mmCIF file of C-alpha atoms in Angstrom:
data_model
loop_
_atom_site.group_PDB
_atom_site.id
_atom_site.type_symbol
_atom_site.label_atom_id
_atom_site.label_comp_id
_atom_site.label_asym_id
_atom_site.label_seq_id
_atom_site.Cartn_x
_atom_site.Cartn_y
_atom_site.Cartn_z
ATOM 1 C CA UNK X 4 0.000 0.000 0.000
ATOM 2 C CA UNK X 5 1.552 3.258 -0.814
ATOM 3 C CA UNK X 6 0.452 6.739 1.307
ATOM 4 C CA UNK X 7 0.682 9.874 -0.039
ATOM 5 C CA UNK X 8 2.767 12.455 1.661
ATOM 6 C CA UNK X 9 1.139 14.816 3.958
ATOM 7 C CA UNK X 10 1.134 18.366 2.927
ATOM 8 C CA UNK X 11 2.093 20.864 5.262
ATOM 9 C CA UNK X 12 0.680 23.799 5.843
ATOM 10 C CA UNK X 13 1.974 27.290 5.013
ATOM 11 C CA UNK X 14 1.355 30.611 6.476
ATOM 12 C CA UNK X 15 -1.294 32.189 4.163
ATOM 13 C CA UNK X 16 -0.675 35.676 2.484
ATOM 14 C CA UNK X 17 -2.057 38.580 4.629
ATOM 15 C CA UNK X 18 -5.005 39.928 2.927
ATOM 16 C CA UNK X 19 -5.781 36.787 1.569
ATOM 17 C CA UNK X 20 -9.496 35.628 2.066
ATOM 18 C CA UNK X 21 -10.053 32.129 4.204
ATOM 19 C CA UNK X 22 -12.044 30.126 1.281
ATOM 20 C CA UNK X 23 -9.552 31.467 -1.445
ATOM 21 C CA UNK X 24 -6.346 28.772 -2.382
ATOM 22 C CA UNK X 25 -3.047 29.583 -2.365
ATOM 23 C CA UNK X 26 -1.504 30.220 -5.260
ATOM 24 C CA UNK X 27 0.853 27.196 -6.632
ATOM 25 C CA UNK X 28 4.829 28.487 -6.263
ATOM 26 C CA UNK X 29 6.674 28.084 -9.583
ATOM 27 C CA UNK X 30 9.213 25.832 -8.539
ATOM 28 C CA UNK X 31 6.355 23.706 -7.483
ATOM 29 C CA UNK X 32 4.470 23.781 -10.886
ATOM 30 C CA UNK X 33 7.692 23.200 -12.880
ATOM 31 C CA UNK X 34 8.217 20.013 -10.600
ATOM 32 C CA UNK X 35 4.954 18.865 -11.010
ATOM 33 C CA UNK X 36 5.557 18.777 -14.901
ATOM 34 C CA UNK X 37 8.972 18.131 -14.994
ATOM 35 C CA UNK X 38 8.101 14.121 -13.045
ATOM 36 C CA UNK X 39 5.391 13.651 -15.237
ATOM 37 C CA UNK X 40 7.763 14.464 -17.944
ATOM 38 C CA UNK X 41 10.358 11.776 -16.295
ATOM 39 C CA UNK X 42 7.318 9.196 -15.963
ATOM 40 C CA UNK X 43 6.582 9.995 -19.682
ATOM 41 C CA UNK X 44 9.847 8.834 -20.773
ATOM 42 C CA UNK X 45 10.186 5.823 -18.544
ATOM 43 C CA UNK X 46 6.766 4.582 -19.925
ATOM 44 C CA UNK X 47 8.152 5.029 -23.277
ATOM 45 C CA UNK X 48 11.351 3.590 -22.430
ATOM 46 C CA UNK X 49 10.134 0.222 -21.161
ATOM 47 C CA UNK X 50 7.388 -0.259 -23.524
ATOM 48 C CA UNK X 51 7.655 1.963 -26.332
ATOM 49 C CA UNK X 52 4.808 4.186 -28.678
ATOM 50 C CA UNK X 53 2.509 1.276 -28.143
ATOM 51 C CA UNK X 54 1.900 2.252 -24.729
ATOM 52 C CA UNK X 55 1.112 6.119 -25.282
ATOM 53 C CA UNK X 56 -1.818 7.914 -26.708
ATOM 54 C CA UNK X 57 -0.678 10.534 -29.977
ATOM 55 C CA UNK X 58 -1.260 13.364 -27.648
ATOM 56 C CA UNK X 59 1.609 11.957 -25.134
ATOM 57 C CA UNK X 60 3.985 11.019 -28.017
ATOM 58 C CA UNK X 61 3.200 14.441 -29.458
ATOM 59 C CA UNK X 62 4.326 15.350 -25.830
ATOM 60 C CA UNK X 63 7.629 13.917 -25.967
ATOM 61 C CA UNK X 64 8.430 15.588 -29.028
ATOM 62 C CA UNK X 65 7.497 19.081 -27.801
ATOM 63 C CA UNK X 66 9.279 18.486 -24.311
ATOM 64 C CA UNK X 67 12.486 19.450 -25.983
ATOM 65 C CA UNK X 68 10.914 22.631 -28.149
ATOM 66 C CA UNK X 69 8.965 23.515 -25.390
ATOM 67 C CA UNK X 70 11.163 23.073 -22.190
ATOM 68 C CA UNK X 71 9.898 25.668 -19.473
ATOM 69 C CA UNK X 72 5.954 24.547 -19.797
ATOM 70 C CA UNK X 73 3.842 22.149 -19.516
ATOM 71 C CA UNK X 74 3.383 20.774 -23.048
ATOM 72 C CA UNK X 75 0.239 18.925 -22.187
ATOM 73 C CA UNK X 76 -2.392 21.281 -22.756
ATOM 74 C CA UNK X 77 -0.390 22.390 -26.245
ATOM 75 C CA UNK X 78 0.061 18.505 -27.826
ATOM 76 C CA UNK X 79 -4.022 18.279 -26.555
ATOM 77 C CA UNK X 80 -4.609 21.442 -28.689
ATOM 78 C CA UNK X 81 -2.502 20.685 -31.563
ATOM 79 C CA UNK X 82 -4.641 17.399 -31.980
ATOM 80 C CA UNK X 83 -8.181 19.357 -31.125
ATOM 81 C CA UNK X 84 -6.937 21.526 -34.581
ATOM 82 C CA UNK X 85 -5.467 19.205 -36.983
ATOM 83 C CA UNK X 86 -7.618 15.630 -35.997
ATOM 84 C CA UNK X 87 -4.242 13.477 -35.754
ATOM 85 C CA UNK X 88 -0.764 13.038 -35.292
ATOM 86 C CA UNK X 89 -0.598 12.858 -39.315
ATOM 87 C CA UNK X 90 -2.606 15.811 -39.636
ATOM 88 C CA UNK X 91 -0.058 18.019 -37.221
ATOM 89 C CA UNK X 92 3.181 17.109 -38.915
ATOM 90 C CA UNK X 93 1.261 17.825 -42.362
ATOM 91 C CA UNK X 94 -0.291 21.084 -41.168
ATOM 92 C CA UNK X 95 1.607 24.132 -42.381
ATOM 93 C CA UNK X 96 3.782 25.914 -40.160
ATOM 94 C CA UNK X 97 1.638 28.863 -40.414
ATOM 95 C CA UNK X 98 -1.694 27.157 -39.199
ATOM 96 C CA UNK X 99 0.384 25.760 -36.575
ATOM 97 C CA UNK X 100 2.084 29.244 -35.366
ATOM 98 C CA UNK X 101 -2.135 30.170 -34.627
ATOM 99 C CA UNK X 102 -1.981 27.328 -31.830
ATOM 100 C CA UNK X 103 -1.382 29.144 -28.660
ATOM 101 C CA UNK X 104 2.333 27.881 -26.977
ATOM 102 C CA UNK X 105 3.630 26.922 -30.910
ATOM 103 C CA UNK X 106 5.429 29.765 -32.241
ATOM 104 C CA UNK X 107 7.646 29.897 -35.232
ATOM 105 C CA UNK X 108 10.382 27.956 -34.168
ATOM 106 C CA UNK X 109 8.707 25.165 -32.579
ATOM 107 C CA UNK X 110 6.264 25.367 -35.823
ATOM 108 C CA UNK X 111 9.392 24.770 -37.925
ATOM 109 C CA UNK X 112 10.978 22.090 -35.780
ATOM 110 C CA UNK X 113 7.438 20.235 -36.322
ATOM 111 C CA UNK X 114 8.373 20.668 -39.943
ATOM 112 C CA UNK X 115 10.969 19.484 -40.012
ATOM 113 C CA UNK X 116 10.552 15.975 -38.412
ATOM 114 C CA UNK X 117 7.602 15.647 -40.706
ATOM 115 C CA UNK X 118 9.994 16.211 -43.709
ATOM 116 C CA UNK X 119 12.431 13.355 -41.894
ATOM 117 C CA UNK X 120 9.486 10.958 -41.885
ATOM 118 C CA UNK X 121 8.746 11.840 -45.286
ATOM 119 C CA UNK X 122 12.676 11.214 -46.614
ATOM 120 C CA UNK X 123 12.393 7.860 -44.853
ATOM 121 C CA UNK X 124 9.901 6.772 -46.401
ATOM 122 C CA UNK X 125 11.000 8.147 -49.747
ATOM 123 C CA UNK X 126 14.254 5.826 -48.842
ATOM 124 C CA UNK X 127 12.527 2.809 -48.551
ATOM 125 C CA UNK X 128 10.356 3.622 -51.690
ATOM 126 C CA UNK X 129 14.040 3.869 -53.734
ATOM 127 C CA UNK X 130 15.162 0.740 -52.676
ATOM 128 C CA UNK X 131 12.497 -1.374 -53.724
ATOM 129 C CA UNK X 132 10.420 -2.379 -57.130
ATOM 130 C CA UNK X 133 7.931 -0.054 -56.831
ATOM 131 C CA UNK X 134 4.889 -2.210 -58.264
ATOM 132 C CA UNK X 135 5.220 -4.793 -55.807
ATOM 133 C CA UNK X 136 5.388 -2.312 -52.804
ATOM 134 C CA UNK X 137 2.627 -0.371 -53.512
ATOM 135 C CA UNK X 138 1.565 0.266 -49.557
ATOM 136 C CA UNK X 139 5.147 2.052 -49.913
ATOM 137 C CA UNK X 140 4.244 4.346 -52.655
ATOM 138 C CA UNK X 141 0.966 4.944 -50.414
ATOM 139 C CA UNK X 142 2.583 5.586 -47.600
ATOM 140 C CA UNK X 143 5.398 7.984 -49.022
ATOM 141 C CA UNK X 144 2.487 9.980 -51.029
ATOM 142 C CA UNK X 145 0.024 10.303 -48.288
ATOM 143 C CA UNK X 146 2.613 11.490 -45.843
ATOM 144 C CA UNK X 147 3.729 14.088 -48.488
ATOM 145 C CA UNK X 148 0.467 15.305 -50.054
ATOM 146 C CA UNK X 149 -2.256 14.688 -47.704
ATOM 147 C CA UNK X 150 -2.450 17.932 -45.738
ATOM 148 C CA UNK X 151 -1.631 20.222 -48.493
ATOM 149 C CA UNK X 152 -3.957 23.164 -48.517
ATOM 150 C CA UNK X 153 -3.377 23.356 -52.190
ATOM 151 C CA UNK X 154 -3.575 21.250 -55.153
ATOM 152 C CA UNK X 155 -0.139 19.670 -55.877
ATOM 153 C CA UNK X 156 0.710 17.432 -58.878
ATOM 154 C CA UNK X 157 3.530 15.201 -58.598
ATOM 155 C CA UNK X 158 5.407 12.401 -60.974
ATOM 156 C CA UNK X 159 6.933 9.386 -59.823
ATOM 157 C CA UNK X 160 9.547 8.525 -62.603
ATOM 158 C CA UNK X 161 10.685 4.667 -62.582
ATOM 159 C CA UNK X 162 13.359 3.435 -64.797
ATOM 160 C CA UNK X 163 12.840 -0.239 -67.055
ATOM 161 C CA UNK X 164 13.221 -2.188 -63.951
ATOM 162 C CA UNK X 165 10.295 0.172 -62.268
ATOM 163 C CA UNK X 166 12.648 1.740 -59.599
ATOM 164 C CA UNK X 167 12.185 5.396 -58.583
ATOM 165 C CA UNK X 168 14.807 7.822 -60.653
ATOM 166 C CA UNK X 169 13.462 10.683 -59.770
ATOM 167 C CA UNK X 170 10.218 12.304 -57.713
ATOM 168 C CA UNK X 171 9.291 15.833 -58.936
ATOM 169 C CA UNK X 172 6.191 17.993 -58.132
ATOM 170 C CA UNK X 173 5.576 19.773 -61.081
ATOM 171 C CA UNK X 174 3.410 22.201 -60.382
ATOM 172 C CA UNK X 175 0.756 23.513 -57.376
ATOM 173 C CA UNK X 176 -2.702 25.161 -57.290
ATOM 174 C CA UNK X 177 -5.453 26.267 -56.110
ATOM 175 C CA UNK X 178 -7.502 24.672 -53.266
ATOM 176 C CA UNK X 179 -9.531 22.528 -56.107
ATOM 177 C CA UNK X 180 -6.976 22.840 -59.271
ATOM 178 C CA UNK X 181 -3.718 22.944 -60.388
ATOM 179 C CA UNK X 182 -2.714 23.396 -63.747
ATOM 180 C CA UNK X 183 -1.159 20.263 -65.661
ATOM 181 C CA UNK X 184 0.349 20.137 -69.578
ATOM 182 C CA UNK X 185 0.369 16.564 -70.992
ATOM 183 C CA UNK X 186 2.984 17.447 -73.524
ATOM 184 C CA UNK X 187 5.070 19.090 -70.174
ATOM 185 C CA UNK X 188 5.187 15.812 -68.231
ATOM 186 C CA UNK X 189 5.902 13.229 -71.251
ATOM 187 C CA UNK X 190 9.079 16.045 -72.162
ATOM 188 C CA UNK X 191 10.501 15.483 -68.770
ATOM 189 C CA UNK X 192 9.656 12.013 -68.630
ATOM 190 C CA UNK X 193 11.989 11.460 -71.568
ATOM 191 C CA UNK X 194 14.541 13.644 -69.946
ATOM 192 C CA UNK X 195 15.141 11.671 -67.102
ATOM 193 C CA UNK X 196 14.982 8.512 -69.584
ATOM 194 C CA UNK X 197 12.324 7.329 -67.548
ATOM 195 C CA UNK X 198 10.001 4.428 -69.471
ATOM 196 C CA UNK X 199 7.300 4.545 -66.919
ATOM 197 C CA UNK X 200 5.425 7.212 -64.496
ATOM 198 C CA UNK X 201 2.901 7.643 -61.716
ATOM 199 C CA UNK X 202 0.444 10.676 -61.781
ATOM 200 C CA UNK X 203 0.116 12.065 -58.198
ATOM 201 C CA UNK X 204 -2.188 15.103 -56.662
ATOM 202 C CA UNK X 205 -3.781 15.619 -53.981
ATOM 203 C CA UNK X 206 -7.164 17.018 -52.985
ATOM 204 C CA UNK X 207 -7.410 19.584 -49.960
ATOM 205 C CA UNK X 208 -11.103 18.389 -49.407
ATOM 206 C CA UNK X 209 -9.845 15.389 -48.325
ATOM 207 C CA UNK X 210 -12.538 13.473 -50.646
ATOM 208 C CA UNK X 211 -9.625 11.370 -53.003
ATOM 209 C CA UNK X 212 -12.937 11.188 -55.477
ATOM 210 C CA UNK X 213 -11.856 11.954 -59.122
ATOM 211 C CA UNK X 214 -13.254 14.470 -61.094
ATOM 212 C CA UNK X 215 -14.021 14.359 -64.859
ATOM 213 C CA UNK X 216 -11.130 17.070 -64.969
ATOM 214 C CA UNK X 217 -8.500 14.384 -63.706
ATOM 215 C CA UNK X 218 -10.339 11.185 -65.540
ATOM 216 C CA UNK X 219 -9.618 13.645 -69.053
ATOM 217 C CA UNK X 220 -6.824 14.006 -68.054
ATOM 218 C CA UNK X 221 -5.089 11.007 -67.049
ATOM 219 C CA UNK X 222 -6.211 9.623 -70.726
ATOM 220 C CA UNK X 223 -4.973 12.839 -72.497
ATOM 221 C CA UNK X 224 -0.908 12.022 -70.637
ATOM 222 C CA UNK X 225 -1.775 8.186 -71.138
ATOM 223 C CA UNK X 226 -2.645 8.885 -74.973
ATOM 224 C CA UNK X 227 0.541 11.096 -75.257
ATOM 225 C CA UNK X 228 3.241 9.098 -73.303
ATOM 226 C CA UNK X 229 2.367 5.611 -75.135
ATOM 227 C CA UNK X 230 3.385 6.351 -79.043
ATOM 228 C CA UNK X 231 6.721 7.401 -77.407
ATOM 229 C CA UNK X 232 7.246 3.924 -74.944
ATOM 230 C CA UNK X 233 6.104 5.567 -71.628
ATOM 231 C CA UNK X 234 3.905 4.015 -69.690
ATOM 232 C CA UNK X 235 1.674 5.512 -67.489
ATOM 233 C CA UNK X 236 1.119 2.881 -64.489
ATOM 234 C CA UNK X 237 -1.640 4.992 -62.428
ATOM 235 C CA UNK X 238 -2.772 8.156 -61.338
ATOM 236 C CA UNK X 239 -3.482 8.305 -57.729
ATOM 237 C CA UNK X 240 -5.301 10.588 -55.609
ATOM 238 C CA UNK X 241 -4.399 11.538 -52.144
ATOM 239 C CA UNK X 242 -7.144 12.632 -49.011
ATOM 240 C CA UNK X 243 -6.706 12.810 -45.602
ATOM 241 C CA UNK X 244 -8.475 9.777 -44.629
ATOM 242 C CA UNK X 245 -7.372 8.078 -48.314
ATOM 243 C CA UNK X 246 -6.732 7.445 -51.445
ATOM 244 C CA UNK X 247 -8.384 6.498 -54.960
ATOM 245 C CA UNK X 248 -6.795 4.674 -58.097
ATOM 246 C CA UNK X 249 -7.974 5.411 -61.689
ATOM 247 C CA UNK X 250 -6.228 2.414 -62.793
ATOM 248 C CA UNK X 251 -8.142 0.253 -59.498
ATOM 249 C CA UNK X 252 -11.073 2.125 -60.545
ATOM 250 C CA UNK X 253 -10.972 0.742 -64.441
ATOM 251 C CA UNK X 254 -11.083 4.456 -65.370
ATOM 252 C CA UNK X 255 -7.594 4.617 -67.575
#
């Protein structure tokens, strides 16, 4: 059986009314958040993510942006805003900087772990034959595209073997358009010597739907790329909560 420790009592501040508390000393509200940062890490230590919620691993990251205050309330608020620990690393830094305790420096360290995840799994996506990882090229394209507030319209470019050469955005929009020239992507495509490609974008709606826009299209790049031996595997669409593929989809 464990017993707490008995408080003891301290002289209340003249002019201080009977029913009203004291108020909490500093040094005593920086210890009380500085042990439950200690019991933070030990729980992470001995059991790892698995045994925290996203707002306490969110917590761990900000202890070391955020080291004089308590960083509860602030991971708590960051996830109230953004809906996940995805949507926080995705959110701009801006949006971020309008969550009270993240200003631009802790906005920008955010930023840049989410662009460490992203190179990670842009690693593993090089490394492998991209057609039979396709959860990869998921992964790697939802972690880059899904929280874009704009339209962005990316290529994949794959050698004969179908291994990433190169991974370009080539151009970014408006929240529910970006521009895209057929004759454009096939000119780089044959620039890098790539045979095959992947057709990217996001939508900000978060609805990965496709529009007759991006169904016309995907069949205008498809009819381009073909006479001149590039092949045009899929065009997928990223939302927050998923993704669509014209080729799944039967609609190139």
């Amino acid at each position: 059986m464990f017993f707490a420790e008995r408080p003891t009592k301290t002289p209340r501040p003249s002019g201080a009314s009977q029913g009203e508390p004291s108020p909490k000393p500093a040094a005593q509200a920086g210890a009380h958040y500085h042990g439950h940062r200690d019991r933070l890490r030990a729980r992470f230590k001995e059991s790892g993510d698995s045994a925290l919620a996203d707002y306490e691993i969110l917590e761990l990251l900000l202890f070391r942006l955020i080291p004089r205050r308590d960083t509860k309330p602030v991971a708590k608020a960051l996830l109230a805003r953004f809906g996940s620990l995805a949507g926080v690393l995705g959110a701009p830094a801006n949006l971020l900087q309008e969550v009270n305790g993240i200003g631009e420096t802790v906005a920008l360290d955010l930023k840049l772990v989410a662009n460490i995840a992203q190179r990670m799994l842009k690693s593993e996506l090089r490394e492998k034959h991209v057609l039979s990882s396709w959860s990869s090229v998921i992964d790697y394209c939802h972690a880059a595209m899904a929280y874009e507030t704009t339209e962005q319209f990316r290529i994949l470019f794959l050698d004969k073997r179908n291994t990433l050469i190169a991974d370009e955005v080539q151009g970014r929009g408006t929240v529910d358009h970006t521009p895209v020239y057929p004759r454009e992507v096939v000119k780089r495509a044959l620039e890098l010597s790539a045979t095959a490609i992947i057709l990217v974008h996001n939508h900000p709606s978060g609805d990965p739907t496709p529009s007759r826009a991006d169904i016309d299209m995907t069949r205008t790049i498809v009819e381009t790329a073909k006479p001149l031996g590039i092949t045009v595997h899929d065009h997928i669409i990223i939302g927050k909560e998923g993704h669509a593929s014209l080729r799944g989809l039967k609609l190139i």
